[in-house]
Coordinates of C-alpha atoms and ligand atoms in Angstrom, one line a residue:
Chain H
M1 CA 128.2 131.0 109.0
F2 CA 126.9 128.1 111.1
F3 CA 124.0 130.0 112.5
Q4 CA 123.1 131.3 109.0
Q5 CA 123.0 127.7 107.8
L6 CA 121.0 126.7 110.8
I7 CA 118.4 129.4 110.1
N8 CA 118.3 128.4 106.4
G9 CA 118.0 124.8 107.3
L10 CA 115.2 125.4 109.8
T11 CA 113.3 127.3 107.2
L12 CA 113.5 124.5 104.7
G13 CA 112.9 121.9 107.5
S14 CA 109.7 123.7 108.5
T15 CA 108.3 123.0 105.0
Y16 CA 109.4 119.4 105.2
A17 CA 107.6 119.1 108.5
L18 CA 104.4 120.5 107.1
T19 CA 104.6 118.0 104.3
A20 CA 105.7 115.1 106.5
V21 CA 102.6 115.2 108.8
G22 CA 100.5 114.3 105.8
Y23 CA 102.4 111.1 105.3
T24 CA 102.3 110.3 108.9
M25 CA 98.6 110.9 109.5
V26 CA 97.5 108.9 106.5
F27 CA 99.9 106.1 107.4
G28 CA 98.6 106.2 111.0
I29 CA 95.1 105.5 109.9
L30 CA 95.5 103.4 106.7
E31 CA 99.0 101.9 107.1
L32 CA 99.6 103.2 103.7
V33 CA 102.4 105.4 102.3
N34 CA 100.7 107.9 100.1
F35 CA 103.2 108.6 97.3
S36 CA 100.9 111.1 95.6
H37 CA 101.6 113.5 98.5
G38 CA 104.6 115.2 96.8
A39 CA 102.6 115.8 93.7
V40 CA 99.8 117.3 95.9
Y41 CA 102.4 119.7 97.4
M42 CA 103.4 120.8 93.9
F43 CA 99.8 121.1 92.8
G44 CA 99.1 123.4 95.8
A45 CA 101.9 125.7 94.8
F46 CA 100.7 125.8 91.2
V47 CA 97.1 126.4 92.0
V48 CA 97.9 129.4 94.2
L49 CA 100.3 130.8 91.6
M50 CA 97.6 130.4 88.9
L51 CA 94.9 132.0 91.0
M52 CA 97.2 135.0 91.4
T53 CA 98.4 135.3 87.8
A54 CA 95.5 134.0 85.8
L55 CA 92.6 135.2 88.0
K56 CA 94.5 138.2 89.4
L57 CA 93.4 137.4 92.9
N58 CA 95.5 139.0 95.7
F59 CA 97.9 136.7 97.4
M60 CA 96.0 136.0 100.7
L61 CA 92.8 135.1 98.9
A62 CA 94.7 132.9 96.3
F63 CA 96.5 131.3 99.2
V64 CA 93.4 130.4 101.2
I65 CA 91.4 129.2 98.1
G66 CA 94.3 127.3 96.7
V67 CA 94.9 125.5 100.0
I68 CA 91.3 124.5 100.2
I69 CA 91.2 123.3 96.6
T70 CA 94.3 121.2 97.3
G71 CA 92.7 119.8 100.4
L72 CA 89.7 118.8 98.4
L73 CA 92.1 117.2 95.9
G74 CA 93.4 115.1 98.8
I75 CA 89.9 113.9 99.5
T76 CA 89.2 113.2 95.8
I77 CA 92.4 111.1 95.5
D78 CA 91.3 108.9 98.4
K79 CA 87.7 108.6 97.2
I80 CA 88.6 107.7 93.6
C81 CA 91.8 105.8 93.9
L82 CA 92.0 104.3 97.4
F83 CA 88.5 103.9 98.8
P84 CA 87.4 101.4 96.1
L85 CA 90.5 99.3 96.8
R86 CA 89.9 99.4 100.6
K87 CA 86.3 98.4 100.0
K88 CA 87.4 95.4 98.0
K89 CA 90.0 94.6 100.6
A90 CA 92.8 94.8 98.0
P91 CA 96.3 94.2 99.3
K92 CA 98.1 97.3 100.6
V93 CA 100.6 97.2 97.7
A94 CA 97.7 97.8 95.2
S95 CA 96.9 101.1 97.0
L96 CA 100.6 102.0 97.1
I97 CA 100.9 101.5 93.3
S98 CA 97.7 103.5 92.9
T99 CA 99.2 106.5 94.8
I100 CA 102.3 106.4 92.5
G101 CA 100.0 106.4 89.5
V102 CA 98.1 109.4 90.9
S103 CA 101.4 111.2 91.5
I104 CA 102.4 110.8 87.8
F105 CA 98.9 111.7 86.7
I106 CA 98.9 115.0 88.7
Q107 CA 102.4 115.9 87.4
N108 CA 101.4 115.3 83.8
L109 CA 98.1 117.2 84.3
V110 CA 99.9 120.2 85.6
M111 CA 102.4 120.1 82.7
L112 CA 99.6 119.8 80.2
V113 CA 97.6 122.6 81.6
W114 CA 100.3 125.0 82.7
G115 CA 103.4 123.8 80.8
S116 CA 106.5 122.0 82.0
E117 CA 108.8 124.9 82.4
T118 CA 109.8 126.5 85.7
K119 CA 107.7 129.5 86.6
N120 CA 108.4 132.6 88.5
F121 CA 106.7 132.9 91.8
P122 CA 106.1 136.6 92.4
L123 CA 107.7 138.2 95.3
V124 CA 104.5 138.8 97.3
L125 CA 106.0 139.7 100.6
N126 CA 109.0 141.8 100.0
L127 CA 109.8 142.7 103.5
G128 CA 113.6 142.8 103.6
S129 CA 115.6 141.2 106.3
I130 CA 117.2 141.6 109.8
N131 CA 120.9 141.7 110.0
I132 CA 122.6 140.7 113.2
G133 CA 126.3 141.0 112.6
S134 CA 127.0 138.7 109.6
L135 CA 123.8 136.8 110.3
K136 CA 121.0 137.6 107.8
I137 CA 117.5 136.5 108.5
S138 CA 114.9 137.5 106.0
Y139 CA 111.4 138.3 107.2
L140 CA 110.2 135.7 104.8
Q141 CA 112.2 133.0 106.6
I142 CA 110.6 134.2 109.9
I143 CA 107.2 134.1 108.4
I144 CA 107.7 130.6 107.0
M145 CA 108.8 129.3 110.4
M146 CA 106.0 131.0 112.2
I147 CA 103.4 129.7 109.8
A148 CA 104.8 126.2 110.4
V149 CA 104.8 126.6 114.1
V150 CA 101.3 128.0 114.3
L151 CA 99.9 125.3 112.0
M152 CA 101.7 122.5 113.8
A153 CA 100.3 123.8 117.1
A154 CA 96.8 124.0 115.7
L155 CA 97.1 120.5 114.3
T156 CA 98.3 119.2 117.6
I157 CA 95.4 120.8 119.4
I158 CA 92.9 119.5 116.8
I159 CA 94.2 116.0 117.2
R160 CA 94.6 116.0 121.0
K161 CA 91.6 118.0 122.1
T162 CA 88.8 118.1 119.6
K163 CA 86.1 115.5 118.9
I164 CA 87.2 114.9 115.3
G165 CA 90.8 114.7 116.5
K166 CA 89.9 112.0 119.0
A167 CA 88.0 110.2 116.4
M168 CA 91.1 110.3 114.2
R169 CA 93.2 108.8 116.9
A170 CA 90.7 106.2 117.7
T171 CA 90.4 105.2 114.1
A172 CA 94.1 105.0 113.8
Q173 CA 94.4 102.8 116.8
N174 CA 91.5 100.4 116.1
M175 CA 89.2 101.1 113.1
E176 CA 86.6 98.5 113.9
A177 CA 86.3 99.7 117.5
A178 CA 86.0 103.3 116.3
K179 CA 83.0 102.2 114.1
L180 CA 81.5 100.6 117.2
M181 CA 81.8 103.9 119.0
G182 CA 79.7 105.5 116.2
V183 CA 82.6 107.1 114.4
N184 CA 82.0 107.5 110.7
V185 CA 85.4 106.3 109.7
N186 CA 85.0 107.3 106.0
F187 CA 84.5 110.9 107.1
V188 CA 87.5 110.7 109.4
I189 CA 89.6 109.4 106.6
S190 CA 88.5 112.1 104.2
F191 CA 89.2 114.7 106.9
T192 CA 92.7 113.3 107.4
F193 CA 93.4 113.5 103.6
F194 CA 92.1 117.1 103.6
L195 CA 94.3 118.1 106.5
G196 CA 97.4 116.4 105.0
A197 CA 96.9 117.8 101.5
S198 CA 96.2 121.3 102.6
L199 CA 99.2 121.4 104.8
A200 CA 101.3 120.1 101.9
A201 CA 99.8 122.9 99.8
V202 CA 100.9 125.5 102.4
A203 CA 104.4 124.0 102.3
G204 CA 104.5 124.1 98.5
V205 CA 103.5 127.7 98.4
L206 CA 106.0 128.7 101.1
V207 CA 108.8 126.9 99.1
G208 CA 107.6 128.7 96.0
M209 CA 107.8 132.0 97.7
Y210 CA 111.2 131.1 99.3
Y211 CA 112.9 130.2 96.0
Q212 CA 110.6 132.4 93.9
S213 CA 109.9 129.6 91.5
V214 CA 107.8 126.5 91.0
D215 CA 108.0 123.7 88.6
P216 CA 106.0 120.5 88.0
M217 CA 108.8 118.3 89.3
M218 CA 109.3 120.2 92.5
G219 CA 107.2 117.7 94.5
F220 CA 109.3 114.7 93.6
M221 CA 112.4 115.3 95.8
A222 CA 110.5 117.3 98.4
G223 CA 107.9 114.5 98.7
L224 CA 110.6 111.9 99.1
K225 CA 112.4 114.0 101.7
A226 CA 109.2 114.7 103.6
F227 CA 108.6 110.9 103.6
A228 CA 112.1 110.3 104.8
A229 CA 111.4 112.9 107.5
A230 CA 108.2 111.1 108.6
V231 CA 110.1 107.7 108.8
L232 CA 113.0 109.3 110.5
G233 CA 110.8 110.7 113.2
G234 CA 108.8 107.5 113.5
I235 CA 106.0 107.1 111.0
G236 CA 102.5 107.5 112.5
V237 CA 103.8 109.8 115.3
L238 CA 103.0 113.4 114.8
P239 CA 105.8 115.1 116.7
G240 CA 108.2 112.7 115.0
A241 CA 107.3 114.1 111.6
I242 CA 108.0 117.6 112.8
L243 CA 111.3 116.6 114.4
G244 CA 112.3 114.6 111.3
G245 CA 111.4 117.4 109.0
L246 CA 113.6 119.9 110.9
I247 CA 116.5 117.5 111.1
I248 CA 116.5 116.7 107.4
G249 CA 116.2 120.4 106.5
V250 CA 119.1 121.4 108.7
S251 CA 121.4 118.6 107.8
E252 CA 120.7 119.1 104.1
I253 CA 121.8 122.7 104.3
L254 CA 124.7 122.0 106.5
A255 CA 125.9 119.2 104.2
A256 CA 125.6 121.6 101.2
G257 CA 127.5 124.3 103.0
Y258 CA 130.3 122.3 104.7
I259 CA 130.8 119.3 102.4
H260 CA 129.6 119.9 98.9
A261 CA 126.4 121.1 97.3
G262 CA 126.1 117.8 95.5
F263 CA 125.6 116.0 98.9
R264 CA 122.4 117.9 99.6
D265 CA 120.0 115.2 98.7
A266 CA 122.2 112.2 99.6
I267 CA 122.6 113.4 103.2
A268 CA 118.9 113.3 104.0
F269 CA 118.6 109.7 103.0
G270 CA 122.0 108.9 104.5
I271 CA 120.8 110.1 107.9
L272 CA 117.5 108.2 107.4
I273 CA 119.4 105.0 106.8
A274 CA 121.8 105.5 109.7
V275 CA 119.0 106.2 112.2
L276 CA 116.9 103.3 111.0
I277 CA 119.8 100.9 111.5
I278 CA 120.1 102.0 115.1
R279 CA 116.4 102.6 115.8
P280 CA 114.2 100.8 113.3
T281 CA 111.1 102.5 114.6
G282 CA 112.5 106.0 114.0
L283 CA 113.4 108.6 116.6
L284 CA 110.1 108.9 118.4
G285 CA 108.4 105.8 117.0
K286 CA 107.0 103.2 119.3
K287 CA 107.6 99.5 119.1
V288 CA 105.1 97.9 116.8
Q289 CA 102.6 96.0 118.9
K290 CA 101.4 93.0 117.0
K291 CA 97.8 92.6 117.5
V292 CA 96.9 89.2 118.7
Chain J
M1 CA 63.3 94.4 120.9
L2 CA 65.9 92.6 118.7
K3 CA 65.0 90.0 116.2
L4 CA 67.1 87.9 113.9
S5 CA 65.4 85.8 111.3
G6 CA 67.2 83.4 109.0
V7 CA 70.5 85.2 109.2
H8 CA 73.3 83.7 107.1
S9 CA 76.8 85.3 107.4
Y10 CA 79.9 84.6 105.5
Y11 CA 83.6 85.2 105.8
G12 CA 84.5 85.0 102.1
N13 CA 83.2 81.6 101.1
I14 CA 83.0 80.2 104.6
E15 CA 79.4 80.1 105.9
A16 CA 79.8 81.1 109.5
L17 CA 76.1 81.5 110.4
K18 CA 73.7 79.1 108.8
G19 CA 70.3 80.6 109.5
I20 CA 70.1 82.1 112.9
D21 CA 66.8 82.9 114.5
L22 CA 67.0 84.8 117.8
E23 CA 64.9 87.1 119.8
I24 CA 65.6 89.4 122.7
K25 CA 62.8 91.1 124.7
E26 CA 63.1 94.3 126.5
R27 CA 64.9 94.1 129.9
E28 CA 66.0 90.5 129.4
I29 CA 69.4 89.0 129.9
V30 CA 69.8 86.5 127.1
T31 CA 72.9 84.4 126.8
L32 CA 74.4 82.8 123.8
I33 CA 76.6 79.8 124.5
G34 CA 78.5 77.4 122.4
S35 CA 81.9 76.0 121.9
N36 CA 84.9 77.7 120.2
G37 CA 84.2 78.6 116.6
A38 CA 80.4 78.1 116.9
G39 CA 79.7 81.5 115.6
K40 CA 79.0 83.5 118.8
T41 CA 81.2 86.4 117.9
T42 CA 80.1 86.3 114.4
T43 CA 76.5 86.6 115.5
L44 CA 77.3 89.8 117.5
K45 CA 79.3 91.2 114.7
T46 CA 76.4 90.7 112.3
I47 CA 74.0 92.4 114.7
V48 CA 76.1 95.5 114.9
G49 CA 76.7 95.6 111.2
L50 CA 80.5 94.9 111.1
L51 CA 79.5 91.9 109.0
K52 CA 76.6 92.1 106.6
P53 CA 74.4 89.0 106.4
K54 CA 74.1 87.5 103.0
T55 CA 70.4 86.6 103.6
G56 CA 68.1 87.1 106.5
Q57 CA 66.8 90.0 108.5
I58 CA 67.7 91.8 111.6
S59 CA 65.2 94.2 113.2
F60 CA 65.6 96.4 116.3
N61 CA 62.5 97.9 117.9
G62 CA 60.5 97.1 114.8
K63 CA 63.0 98.8 112.4
D64 CA 64.9 96.8 109.8
I65 CA 68.6 97.3 110.6
T66 CA 70.0 94.6 108.3
N67 CA 71.9 97.0 106.1
V68 CA 72.4 99.9 108.4
P69 CA 76.1 100.8 108.9
T70 CA 77.7 100.2 112.3
P71 CA 78.0 103.8 113.5
M72 CA 74.2 104.3 112.9
I73 CA 73.4 101.1 114.8
T74 CA 75.5 102.3 117.7
K75 CA 73.5 105.6 117.6
M76 CA 70.2 103.7 117.6
G77 CA 71.3 102.1 120.9
I78 CA 73.0 98.8 120.4
C79 CA 76.5 98.9 121.9
L80 CA 79.0 96.0 121.8
S81 CA 81.8 95.3 124.2
P82 CA 83.8 93.3 121.7
E83 CA 85.8 90.1 122.1
G84 CA 89.4 90.8 123.1
R85 CA 88.4 94.2 124.6
Q86 CA 89.6 96.3 121.6
I87 CA 90.2 99.4 123.7
F88 CA 92.2 102.3 122.3
P89 CA 95.6 101.6 123.8
R90 CA 97.2 105.0 123.3
M91 CA 94.3 107.0 124.6
T92 CA 93.7 107.5 128.3
V93 CA 91.0 105.7 130.2
R94 CA 89.0 108.9 130.2
E95 CA 89.4 109.4 126.4
N96 CA 88.3 105.8 125.9
L97 CA 85.1 106.5 127.8
E98 CA 84.6 109.8 125.9
M99 CA 84.8 107.8 122.7
G100 CA 82.0 105.6 124.1
A101 CA 79.8 108.6 124.3
Y102 CA 80.8 109.7 120.8
T103 CA 77.3 109.8 119.3
R104 CA 75.8 111.6 122.3
S105 CA 75.4 115.3 122.8
D106 CA 73.4 115.5 126.0
K107 CA 76.1 117.0 128.2
A108 CA 74.3 116.6 131.5
E109 CA 73.3 113.1 130.9
I110 CA 76.8 112.2 129.7
K111 CA 78.1 113.5 133.0
E112 CA 75.7 111.1 134.8
S113 CA 77.0 108.3 132.7
Y114 CA 80.5 108.9 133.8
E115 CA 79.4 108.9 137.4
R116 CA 77.5 105.7 136.9
I117 CA 80.5 104.0 135.3
Y118 CA 83.0 105.2 137.9
D119 CA 80.5 103.9 140.4
L120 CA 80.3 100.5 138.8
F121 CA 84.1 100.4 138.2
P122 CA 85.9 102.6 140.8
I123 CA 89.2 101.4 139.5
L124 CA 88.6 103.3 136.3
L125 CA 88.4 106.5 138.1
S126 CA 91.8 106.0 139.8
R127 CA 93.3 105.1 136.4
N128 CA 91.5 108.0 134.7
N129 CA 94.5 109.6 133.0
Q130 CA 96.5 106.4 132.4
Q131 CA 97.0 105.1 128.9
A132 CA 94.5 102.3 128.4
G133 CA 97.2 100.0 126.9
T134 CA 99.0 99.9 130.2
L135 CA 96.0 98.7 132.2
S136 CA 95.8 95.1 133.4
G137 CA 93.7 92.6 131.5
G138 CA 90.9 92.9 134.0
E139 CA 91.0 96.6 134.1
Q140 CA 90.8 96.7 130.3
Q141 CA 87.8 94.4 130.4
M142 CA 86.0 96.8 132.8
L143 CA 87.0 99.7 130.5
A144 CA 85.6 97.9 127.5
I145 CA 82.3 97.4 129.3
G146 CA 82.3 100.9 130.7
R147 CA 83.0 102.3 127.2
A148 CA 80.1 100.4 125.7
L149 CA 77.9 101.7 128.6
M150 CA 78.9 105.3 127.8
G151 CA 76.9 104.9 124.6
K152 CA 73.8 104.7 126.8
P153 CA 72.7 101.5 125.1
K154 CA 69.2 100.1 125.1
L155 CA 70.8 96.8 124.2
L156 CA 74.2 95.9 125.4
L157 CA 76.1 93.1 123.7
L158 CA 78.9 91.5 125.8
D159 CA 81.4 89.2 124.1
E160 CA 83.1 87.0 126.7
P161 CA 83.4 89.7 129.4
S162 CA 84.9 87.1 131.8
L163 CA 87.6 85.8 129.5
G164 CA 91.1 85.7 131.1
L165 CA 89.9 87.1 134.4
A166 CA 90.7 85.7 137.9
P167 CA 87.8 83.8 139.4
M168 CA 87.1 86.5 141.9
L169 CA 86.8 89.1 139.2
V170 CA 84.7 86.8 137.1
E171 CA 82.1 86.8 139.9
T172 CA 82.3 90.5 140.1
I173 CA 81.8 90.9 136.4
F174 CA 78.7 88.7 136.5
E175 CA 77.4 90.7 139.4
L176 CA 77.9 93.9 137.5
V177 CA 76.1 92.5 134.4
K178 CA 73.1 91.7 136.6
E179 CA 73.3 95.2 138.1
I180 CA 73.5 96.9 134.7
N181 CA 70.5 94.9 133.7
K182 CA 68.6 95.9 136.8
Q183 CA 69.3 99.5 136.0
G184 CA 67.3 99.0 132.8
T185 CA 69.6 97.8 130.0
T186 CA 68.8 94.7 128.0
I187 CA 71.7 92.4 127.6
L188 CA 72.9 89.7 125.2
L189 CA 75.7 87.9 126.8
V190 CA 78.1 85.6 125.0
E191 CA 80.1 83.4 127.3
Q192 CA 82.3 80.4 127.5
N193 CA 81.5 80.1 131.1
A194 CA 78.1 78.6 130.4
R195 CA 77.1 77.8 134.0
M196 CA 77.6 81.4 135.3
A197 CA 76.0 82.8 132.2
L198 CA 72.9 80.6 132.5
M199 CA 72.7 81.4 136.2
I200 CA 72.2 85.1 135.7
A201 CA 70.3 84.9 132.3
D202 CA 66.6 84.8 131.8
R203 CA 66.9 82.7 128.6
G204 CA 69.6 81.0 126.6
Y205 CA 70.5 80.0 123.1
V206 CA 72.9 77.2 122.3
L207 CA 74.9 77.6 119.1
E208 CA 76.6 74.8 117.3
T209 CA 78.6 75.4 114.1
G210 CA 76.5 78.3 113.0
K211 CA 73.1 77.0 114.0
I212 CA 70.9 77.4 117.0
V213 CA 70.4 73.9 118.4
L214 CA 68.6 74.8 121.6
C215 CA 66.7 77.7 123.0
D216 CA 64.9 77.7 126.3
D217 CA 64.6 79.3 129.8
A218 CA 68.0 79.6 131.3
K219 CA 66.9 77.4 134.3
K220 CA 65.7 74.6 132.0
L221 CA 68.9 74.7 130.0
L222 CA 70.9 74.4 133.2
E223 CA 69.0 71.2 134.0
S224 CA 68.9 69.8 130.5
D225 CA 71.1 66.7 129.9
E226 CA 72.5 67.9 126.6
V227 CA 73.7 71.2 128.0
R228 CA 75.1 69.6 131.1
K229 CA 77.1 67.1 129.1
A230 CA 78.3 69.4 126.4
Y231 CA 78.8 72.7 128.1
L232 CA 78.9 72.3 131.8
G233 CA 81.3 69.4 131.8
E234 CA 79.2 67.0 133.9
Ligands
ATP1 N1 87.7 87.0 110.0 C1 87.4 85.7 109.7 N2 87.7 85.1 108.5 C2 87.4 83.8 108.2 N3 86.8 83.0 109.1 C3 86.5 83.5 110.3 C4 86.8 84.9 110.7 N4 86.3 85.1 111.9 C5 85.8 83.9 112.3 N5 85.8 83.0 111.3 C6 85.3 81.6 111.4 O1 83.9 81.6 111.7 C7 83.6 80.6 112.6 C8 82.9 81.3 113.8 O2 83.8 82.1 114.5 P1 83.4 83.0 115.8 O3 84.5 83.9 116.0 O4 82.1 83.6 115.6 O5 83.3 81.9 116.9 P2 83.0 82.0 118.4 O6 81.8 81.2 118.7 O7 83.0 83.4 118.8 O8 84.2 81.3 119.1 P3 85.1 81.6 120.4 O9 84.4 81.0 121.5 O10 86.4 80.9 120.2 O11 85.2 83.1 120.5 C9 84.9 79.9 113.0 O12 84.9 78.7 112.2 C10 86.0 80.8 112.5 O13 87.1 80.1 112.1
MG2 MG1 84.1 84.6 120.0

């Protein structure tokens, strides 16, 4: 029973982790919480579904195209709604409100175009499951976790080892100095939004596959929990977002299983609050160094 | 090589530069001195495009760079070692130097640049894989200069490289500035330490509340009464 819950929790947690890195990367560079991220996650799931159902594309193709489209949506959100505010040096709260507006806009757009009802997500990978005693792990769960692991590893390598990754870190640590090094910070910001949004799209699709349904509000709670995961792990810190995502996924499932299904959502935020009281910077967060 | 004519720069409504005319010739060391808040840092920021002048013109090797964005200016060969070092604290020393070479792709020459910088600042080599934020102030200053040099600048701008360093180290830094210049890099040096700056410079400009008030050979400035009274504390 416990191990079953753990597996289910890690599966869900992997999707939170994929979403949480988007919050954390954007925050790292712009010190901004991008509240449109949950809607982007939902949009990703819908686009892939529509490419499969309306355009009859096969799943893999729909998946790749949908993820790229969603990545481009991430760039567009920044260019239209955030870049002009940055340029005018508007206060951070203006950008924050702007991202909430974008979130509502995307939700409404999806409802308008595709309807507000819950839609079936076809069973694209019906692979069955492994049974070990009473423990049942579906291949889909394994695939979800593996995709998350592979993408997180790839992301870590990009950020630690590649030129663009180093430019991202430099921009996050000191934007003016990064410009002095010759970094085109606007490109770096766009690239960051692309990465974050496309990873959120992957998470949205995986969740759609897992529950075999998508709906226009699915990004709301998932977005909040992924944000909680990012803060729990220490916002701005990549491994923190992954750790936070897994902890929230697991604890949510355990709470539902051992306490009451109604506690599912409350527990995620309960843990967040408890951790922040003890460690305000989050689990892996570093002390905020005030620039002098 | 670099020419500023009638440059006015603003922070919001505050006019920080009130018509700067300044010229640097190839291979020179030119120093810009002035008291706190005179506009020295602002002048450097305006040259590298972090601040756009409201009016006036800046040209580099005959090209108008007044409205060129900062990364392009770096690429053209003007590198700034900024006030307060501004290194990347959570990157290693090596990664900071790599960032300095961001616009370059000439692998072999980049390798030479590393060697040259480790030669100038051996301490950086022994701290190669240390997080830059954990370096001492002096080491960070050397890293900031080294990082700017990694851009292979034709013109190196140094904003108070000796600030906060022990007297011994100040001497070393000035020696190194001379050495870097000998190796062929033109230098614009901003300093509080006017005497040392004027001793190694070819020419100097004196800035007062956003205006150039004096400009002459460094030796003459060192001897001039105004400078001695106001900046050399005599
Ligand atoms: N970001 C800013 N916003 C508003 N005013 C500024 C800003 N930066 C500098 N100033 C003002 O512009 C003027 C020139 O500042 P600047 O930093 O260029 O002086 P400085 O000569 O480099 O002084 P210091 O020797 O203390 O470094 C000062 O009056 C300063 O208060
Ligand atoms: Mg200054």
